[in-house]
């Protein structure tokens, strides 16, 4: 299902189509991507079957969200290539089993799709849609040292508010925030 479209992108549900599962595995088996996702157990993937498990996890996590929140594929309209993942969801607190009212956006792109502005375009569209629901601010949390993701946050107009431990069980993460009034 298509969730949102932009000039260059289609944000859609990941599916159990073999091509989607292969792309999930290709993205999440790469240490150059997963090293920044320390809050995600089971990564990097070591078996292609783990892609189906990850897809089920995403589907279960967002089953009651009616499409408002999710973990979606970023498909390039012109080529059909899935560039990566974009997400929008309530942040898990401390403990991680407790969801907060704080909303997070994030992205994980395959290296073959870095440097094209896809993360900024995809996350920007989701942020705009979420602000239209009345959400006052949206966060992006970045592992310390992940300069490319911090640059995406800045391109989105997000303000860096330092390292915080409010979410993901207390993990220290670079925290960026964008207020609806700034958008």
PDB file of C-alpha atoms in Angstrom:
ATOM      1  CA  UNK A   1       0.000   0.000   0.000  1.00  0.00           C
ATOM      2  CA  UNK A   2       1.255   3.464  -0.873  1.00  0.00           C
ATOM      3  CA  UNK A   3       1.407   5.698   2.184  1.00  0.00           C
ATOM      4  CA  UNK A   4       2.700   8.915   0.645  1.00  0.00           C
ATOM      5  CA  UNK A   5       4.272  10.138  -2.558  1.00  0.00           C
ATOM      6  CA  UNK A   6       6.735  12.927  -3.222  1.00  0.00           C
ATOM      7  CA  UNK A   7       8.174  14.315  -6.420  1.00  0.00           C
ATOM      8  CA  UNK A   8      10.700  11.474  -6.695  1.00  0.00           C
ATOM      9  CA  UNK A   9       9.597   8.869  -4.172  1.00  0.00           C
ATOM     10  CA  UNK A  10       6.845   6.452  -3.222  1.00  0.00           C
ATOM     11  CA  UNK A  11       6.652   5.640   0.490  1.00  0.00           C
ATOM     12  CA  UNK A  12       4.922   2.303   0.778  1.00  0.00           C
ATOM     13  CA  UNK A  13       4.521  -0.734   2.963  1.00  0.00           C
ATOM     14  CA  UNK A  14       7.297  -3.265   2.851  1.00  0.00           C
ATOM     15  CA  UNK A  15       5.858  -6.539   1.547  1.00  0.00           C
ATOM     16  CA  UNK A  16       6.747 -10.224   1.647  1.00  0.00           C
ATOM     17  CA  UNK A  17       7.532 -10.083  -2.075  1.00  0.00           C
ATOM     18  CA  UNK A  18      10.901 -11.817  -2.622  1.00  0.00           C
ATOM     19  CA  UNK A  19      12.434  -8.600  -4.008  1.00  0.00           C
ATOM     20  CA  UNK A  20      11.431  -6.637  -0.887  1.00  0.00           C
ATOM     21  CA  UNK A  21      12.697  -9.352   1.434  1.00  0.00           C
ATOM     22  CA  UNK A  22      15.992  -9.496  -0.459  1.00  0.00           C
ATOM     23  CA  UNK A  23      16.360  -5.725  -0.165  1.00  0.00           C
ATOM     24  CA  UNK A  24      15.573  -5.774   3.572  1.00  0.00           C
ATOM     25  CA  UNK A  25      18.261  -8.398   4.015  1.00  0.00           C
ATOM     26  CA  UNK A  26      20.710  -6.482   1.813  1.00  0.00           C
ATOM     27  CA  UNK A  27      20.228  -3.323   3.889  1.00  0.00           C
ATOM     28  CA  UNK A  28      20.128  -4.809   7.379  1.00  0.00           C
ATOM     29  CA  UNK A  29      22.947  -7.338   6.905  1.00  0.00           C
ATOM     30  CA  UNK A  30      25.445  -4.521   6.271  1.00  0.00           C
ATOM     31  CA  UNK A  31      27.670  -3.532   9.201  1.00  0.00           C
ATOM     32  CA  UNK A  32      28.129  -0.053   7.645  1.00  0.00           C
ATOM     33  CA  UNK A  33      24.399   0.491   8.276  1.00  0.00           C
ATOM     34  CA  UNK A  34      23.666  -1.584  11.361  1.00  0.00           C
ATOM     35  CA  UNK A  35      26.550  -0.202  13.410  1.00  0.00           C
ATOM     36  CA  UNK A  36      24.422   2.927  13.799  1.00  0.00           C
ATOM     37  CA  UNK A  37      21.366   0.941  14.931  1.00  0.00           C
ATOM     38  CA  UNK A  38      22.594  -0.283  18.300  1.00  0.00           C
ATOM     39  CA  UNK A  39      19.063  -0.083  19.695  1.00  0.00           C
ATOM     40  CA  UNK A  40      17.946  -2.832  17.268  1.00  0.00           C
ATOM     41  CA  UNK A  41      18.645  -6.372  18.496  1.00  0.00           C
ATOM     42  CA  UNK A  42      19.290  -9.037  15.880  1.00  0.00           C
ATOM     43  CA  UNK A  43      21.365  -6.823  13.615  1.00  0.00           C
ATOM     44  CA  UNK A  44      23.272  -7.216  11.435  1.00  0.00           C
ATOM     45  CA  UNK A  45      21.228  -9.984   9.888  1.00  0.00           C
ATOM     46  CA  UNK A  46      23.184 -13.115   9.109  1.00  0.00           C
ATOM     47  CA  UNK A  47      20.490 -15.204   7.403  1.00  0.00           C
ATOM     48  CA  UNK A  48      18.105 -14.083   4.640  1.00  0.00           C
ATOM     49  CA  UNK A  49      15.200 -15.645   6.574  1.00  0.00           C
ATOM     50  CA  UNK A  50      15.644 -12.876   9.138  1.00  0.00           C
ATOM     51  CA  UNK A  51      14.222 -10.395   6.609  1.00  0.00           C
ATOM     52  CA  UNK A  52      10.779 -12.009   6.885  1.00  0.00           C
ATOM     53  CA  UNK A  53      11.071 -11.931  10.678  1.00  0.00           C
ATOM     54  CA  UNK A  54      11.950  -8.219  10.609  1.00  0.00           C
ATOM     55  CA  UNK A  55       9.019  -7.508   8.280  1.00  0.00           C
ATOM     56  CA  UNK A  56       6.633  -9.323  10.662  1.00  0.00           C
ATOM     57  CA  UNK A  57       8.082  -7.341  13.592  1.00  0.00           C
ATOM     58  CA  UNK A  58       7.410  -4.043  11.777  1.00  0.00           C
ATOM     59  CA  UNK A  59       3.904  -5.142  10.785  1.00  0.00           C
ATOM     60  CA  UNK A  60       3.057  -6.251  14.327  1.00  0.00           C
ATOM     61  CA  UNK A  61       4.514  -3.087  15.867  1.00  0.00           C
ATOM     62  CA  UNK A  62       2.327  -0.876  13.685  1.00  0.00           C
ATOM     63  CA  UNK A  63      -0.793  -3.061  13.336  1.00  0.00           C
ATOM     64  CA  UNK A  64      -2.979  -0.772  15.455  1.00  0.00           C
ATOM     65  CA  UNK A  65      -1.639   2.513  14.032  1.00  0.00           C
ATOM     66  CA  UNK A  66      -4.025   2.726  11.016  1.00  0.00           C
ATOM     67  CA  UNK A  67      -1.172   3.844   8.744  1.00  0.00           C
ATOM     68  CA  UNK A  68      -0.296   6.908  10.819  1.00  0.00           C
ATOM     69  CA  UNK A  69       2.916   5.325  12.081  1.00  0.00           C
ATOM     70  CA  UNK A  70       5.032   2.767  10.369  1.00  0.00           C
ATOM     71  CA  UNK A  71       8.275   1.495   8.951  1.00  0.00           C
ATOM     72  CA  UNK A  72       8.027   1.928   5.192  1.00  0.00           C
ATOM     73  CA  UNK A  73       9.992   1.265   2.031  1.00  0.00           C
ATOM     74  CA  UNK A  74      11.322   4.277   0.123  1.00  0.00           C
ATOM     75  CA  UNK A  75      10.882   3.468  -3.571  1.00  0.00           C
ATOM     76  CA  UNK A  76      12.410   5.675  -6.260  1.00  0.00           C
ATOM     77  CA  UNK A  77       9.644   6.434  -8.756  1.00  0.00           C
ATOM     78  CA  UNK A  78      11.884   6.647 -11.812  1.00  0.00           C
ATOM     79  CA  UNK A  79      13.626   3.283 -11.324  1.00  0.00           C
ATOM     80  CA  UNK A  80      11.489   1.257  -8.901  1.00  0.00           C
ATOM     81  CA  UNK A  81      14.582   0.709  -6.747  1.00  0.00           C
ATOM     82  CA  UNK A  82      13.911   0.560  -3.019  1.00  0.00           C
ATOM     83  CA  UNK A  83      16.406   3.043  -1.603  1.00  0.00           C
ATOM     84  CA  UNK A  84      15.803   2.092   2.004  1.00  0.00           C
ATOM     85  CA  UNK A  85      13.507   2.539   4.968  1.00  0.00           C
ATOM     86  CA  UNK A  86      11.808   5.550   6.526  1.00  0.00           C
ATOM     87  CA  UNK A  87       9.910   5.452   9.796  1.00  0.00           C
ATOM     88  CA  UNK A  88       7.598   7.485  11.949  1.00  0.00           C
ATOM     89  CA  UNK A  89       6.612   6.137  15.364  1.00  0.00           C
ATOM     90  CA  UNK A  90       6.146   6.839  19.054  1.00  0.00           C
ATOM     91  CA  UNK A  91       9.482   6.641  20.838  1.00  0.00           C
ATOM     92  CA  UNK A  92      10.050   3.806  23.300  1.00  0.00           C
ATOM     93  CA  UNK A  93      10.952   5.132  26.735  1.00  0.00           C
ATOM     94  CA  UNK A  94      12.716   3.733  29.752  1.00  0.00           C
ATOM     95  CA  UNK A  95      11.926   0.868  29.958  1.00  0.00           C
ATOM     96  CA  UNK A  96      11.678   0.285  26.213  1.00  0.00           C
ATOM     97  CA  UNK A  97       8.388  -1.561  26.596  1.00  0.00           C
ATOM     98  CA  UNK A  98       6.693   1.745  27.490  1.00  0.00           C
ATOM     99  CA  UNK A  99       5.889   3.962  24.517  1.00  0.00           C
ATOM    100  CA  UNK A 100       6.069   7.699  25.054  1.00  0.00           C
ATOM    101  CA  UNK A 101       4.001  10.437  23.426  1.00  0.00           C
ATOM    102  CA  UNK A 102       7.167  11.682  21.675  1.00  0.00           C
ATOM    103  CA  UNK A 103       7.236  10.970  17.939  1.00  0.00           C
ATOM    104  CA  UNK A 104      10.371   9.936  16.037  1.00  0.00           C
ATOM    105  CA  UNK A 105      11.291   9.960  12.391  1.00  0.00           C
ATOM    106  CA  UNK A 106      14.234   8.000  11.048  1.00  0.00           C
ATOM    107  CA  UNK A 107      15.753   6.462   7.954  1.00  0.00           C
ATOM    108  CA  UNK A 108      18.078   3.646   6.906  1.00  0.00           C
ATOM    109  CA  UNK A 109      19.263   3.768   3.295  1.00  0.00           C
ATOM    110  CA  UNK A 110      21.236   1.291   1.236  1.00  0.00           C
ATOM    111  CA  UNK A 111      24.704   2.637   0.316  1.00  0.00           C
ATOM    112  CA  UNK A 112      23.732   2.638  -3.381  1.00  0.00           C
ATOM    113  CA  UNK A 113      21.147   5.302  -2.491  1.00  0.00           C
ATOM    114  CA  UNK A 114      23.253   7.574  -0.291  1.00  0.00           C
ATOM    115  CA  UNK A 115      23.843  11.138  -1.414  1.00  0.00           C
ATOM    116  CA  UNK A 116      20.650  11.602  -3.462  1.00  0.00           C
ATOM    117  CA  UNK A 117      18.535  13.408  -0.873  1.00  0.00           C
ATOM    118  CA  UNK A 118      16.094  10.513  -0.527  1.00  0.00           C
ATOM    119  CA  UNK A 119      16.221  10.416   3.287  1.00  0.00           C
ATOM    120  CA  UNK A 120      15.544  14.141   3.546  1.00  0.00           C
ATOM    121  CA  UNK A 121      12.716  14.003   1.002  1.00  0.00           C
ATOM    122  CA  UNK A 122      11.050  10.954   2.557  1.00  0.00           C
ATOM    123  CA  UNK A 123      11.345  12.072   6.183  1.00  0.00           C
ATOM    124  CA  UNK A 124      10.317  15.619   5.272  1.00  0.00           C
ATOM    125  CA  UNK A 125       7.090  14.366   3.721  1.00  0.00           C
ATOM    126  CA  UNK A 126       6.277  12.227   6.768  1.00  0.00           C
ATOM    127  CA  UNK A 127       7.059  15.079   9.154  1.00  0.00           C
ATOM    128  CA  UNK A 128       4.762  17.444   7.244  1.00  0.00           C
ATOM    129  CA  UNK A 129       1.979  14.868   7.272  1.00  0.00           C
ATOM    130  CA  UNK A 130       2.397  14.263  11.001  1.00  0.00           C
ATOM    131  CA  UNK A 131       2.414  17.980  11.823  1.00  0.00           C
ATOM    132  CA  UNK A 132      -0.926  18.236  10.005  1.00  0.00           C
ATOM    133  CA  UNK A 133      -2.393  15.927  12.695  1.00  0.00           C
ATOM    134  CA  UNK A 134      -1.486  18.410  15.429  1.00  0.00           C
ATOM    135  CA  UNK A 135       1.709  16.810  16.710  1.00  0.00           C
ATOM    136  CA  UNK A 136       3.713  19.685  18.244  1.00  0.00           C
ATOM    137  CA  UNK A 137       7.240  18.361  17.659  1.00  0.00           C
ATOM    138  CA  UNK A 138       9.084  15.461  16.078  1.00  0.00           C
ATOM    139  CA  UNK A 139      12.414  13.969  17.093  1.00  0.00           C
ATOM    140  CA  UNK A 140      15.228  12.227  15.279  1.00  0.00           C
ATOM    141  CA  UNK A 141      17.709  10.222  17.344  1.00  0.00           C
ATOM    142  CA  UNK A 142      21.132   9.529  15.934  1.00  0.00           C
ATOM    143  CA  UNK A 143      23.981   7.380  17.212  1.00  0.00           C
ATOM    144  CA  UNK A 144      26.969   9.526  18.164  1.00  0.00           C
ATOM    145  CA  UNK A 145      29.369   9.784  15.231  1.00  0.00           C
ATOM    146  CA  UNK A 146      26.772   9.220  12.494  1.00  0.00           C
ATOM    147  CA  UNK A 147      27.506  12.491  10.705  1.00  0.00           C
ATOM    148  CA  UNK A 148      25.506  11.722   7.525  1.00  0.00           C
ATOM    149  CA  UNK A 149      22.295  11.197   9.522  1.00  0.00           C
ATOM    150  CA  UNK A 150      22.962  14.317  11.571  1.00  0.00           C
ATOM    151  CA  UNK A 151      23.310  16.215   8.286  1.00  0.00           C
ATOM    152  CA  UNK A 152      19.877  14.923   7.201  1.00  0.00           C
ATOM    153  CA  UNK A 153      18.441  16.214  10.487  1.00  0.00           C
ATOM    154  CA  UNK A 154      19.910  19.651   9.800  1.00  0.00           C
ATOM    155  CA  UNK A 155      18.556  19.660   6.230  1.00  0.00           C
ATOM    156  CA  UNK A 156      15.124  18.912   7.689  1.00  0.00           C
ATOM    157  CA  UNK A 157      15.490  22.054   9.814  1.00  0.00           C
ATOM    158  CA  UNK A 158      15.829  20.130  13.064  1.00  0.00           C
ATOM    159  CA  UNK A 159      17.660  21.684  16.006  1.00  0.00           C
ATOM    160  CA  UNK A 160      20.339  19.680  17.781  1.00  0.00           C
ATOM    161  CA  UNK A 161      19.561  19.621  21.505  1.00  0.00           C
ATOM    162  CA  UNK A 162      22.531  17.508  22.592  1.00  0.00           C
ATOM    163  CA  UNK A 163      22.821  13.941  23.756  1.00  0.00           C
ATOM    164  CA  UNK A 164      19.856  12.619  25.684  1.00  0.00           C
ATOM    165  CA  UNK A 165      18.923   9.360  27.381  1.00  0.00           C
ATOM    166  CA  UNK A 166      15.122   9.756  27.538  1.00  0.00           C
ATOM    167  CA  UNK A 167      14.313   6.925  25.143  1.00  0.00           C
ATOM    168  CA  UNK A 168      15.375   3.450  24.004  1.00  0.00           C
ATOM    169  CA  UNK A 169      15.992   2.247  27.534  1.00  0.00           C
ATOM    170  CA  UNK A 170      18.369   5.088  28.360  1.00  0.00           C
ATOM    171  CA  UNK A 171      20.804   4.782  25.464  1.00  0.00           C
ATOM    172  CA  UNK A 172      22.715   8.043  24.945  1.00  0.00           C
ATOM    173  CA  UNK A 173      21.786   9.398  21.504  1.00  0.00           C
ATOM    174  CA  UNK A 174      22.261  12.651  19.635  1.00  0.00           C
ATOM    175  CA  UNK A 175      18.850  14.288  19.759  1.00  0.00           C
ATOM    176  CA  UNK A 176      17.324  16.557  17.143  1.00  0.00           C
ATOM    177  CA  UNK A 177      13.891  18.145  17.316  1.00  0.00           C
ATOM    178  CA  UNK A 178      11.659  20.065  14.943  1.00  0.00           C
ATOM    179  CA  UNK A 179       8.709  22.025  16.294  1.00  0.00           C
ATOM    180  CA  UNK A 180       5.547  22.320  14.200  1.00  0.00           C
ATOM    181  CA  UNK A 181       5.724  26.089  14.586  1.00  0.00           C
ATOM    182  CA  UNK A 182       9.169  26.075  12.912  1.00  0.00           C
ATOM    183  CA  UNK A 183       7.866  24.187   9.920  1.00  0.00           C
TER     184      UNK A 183
END
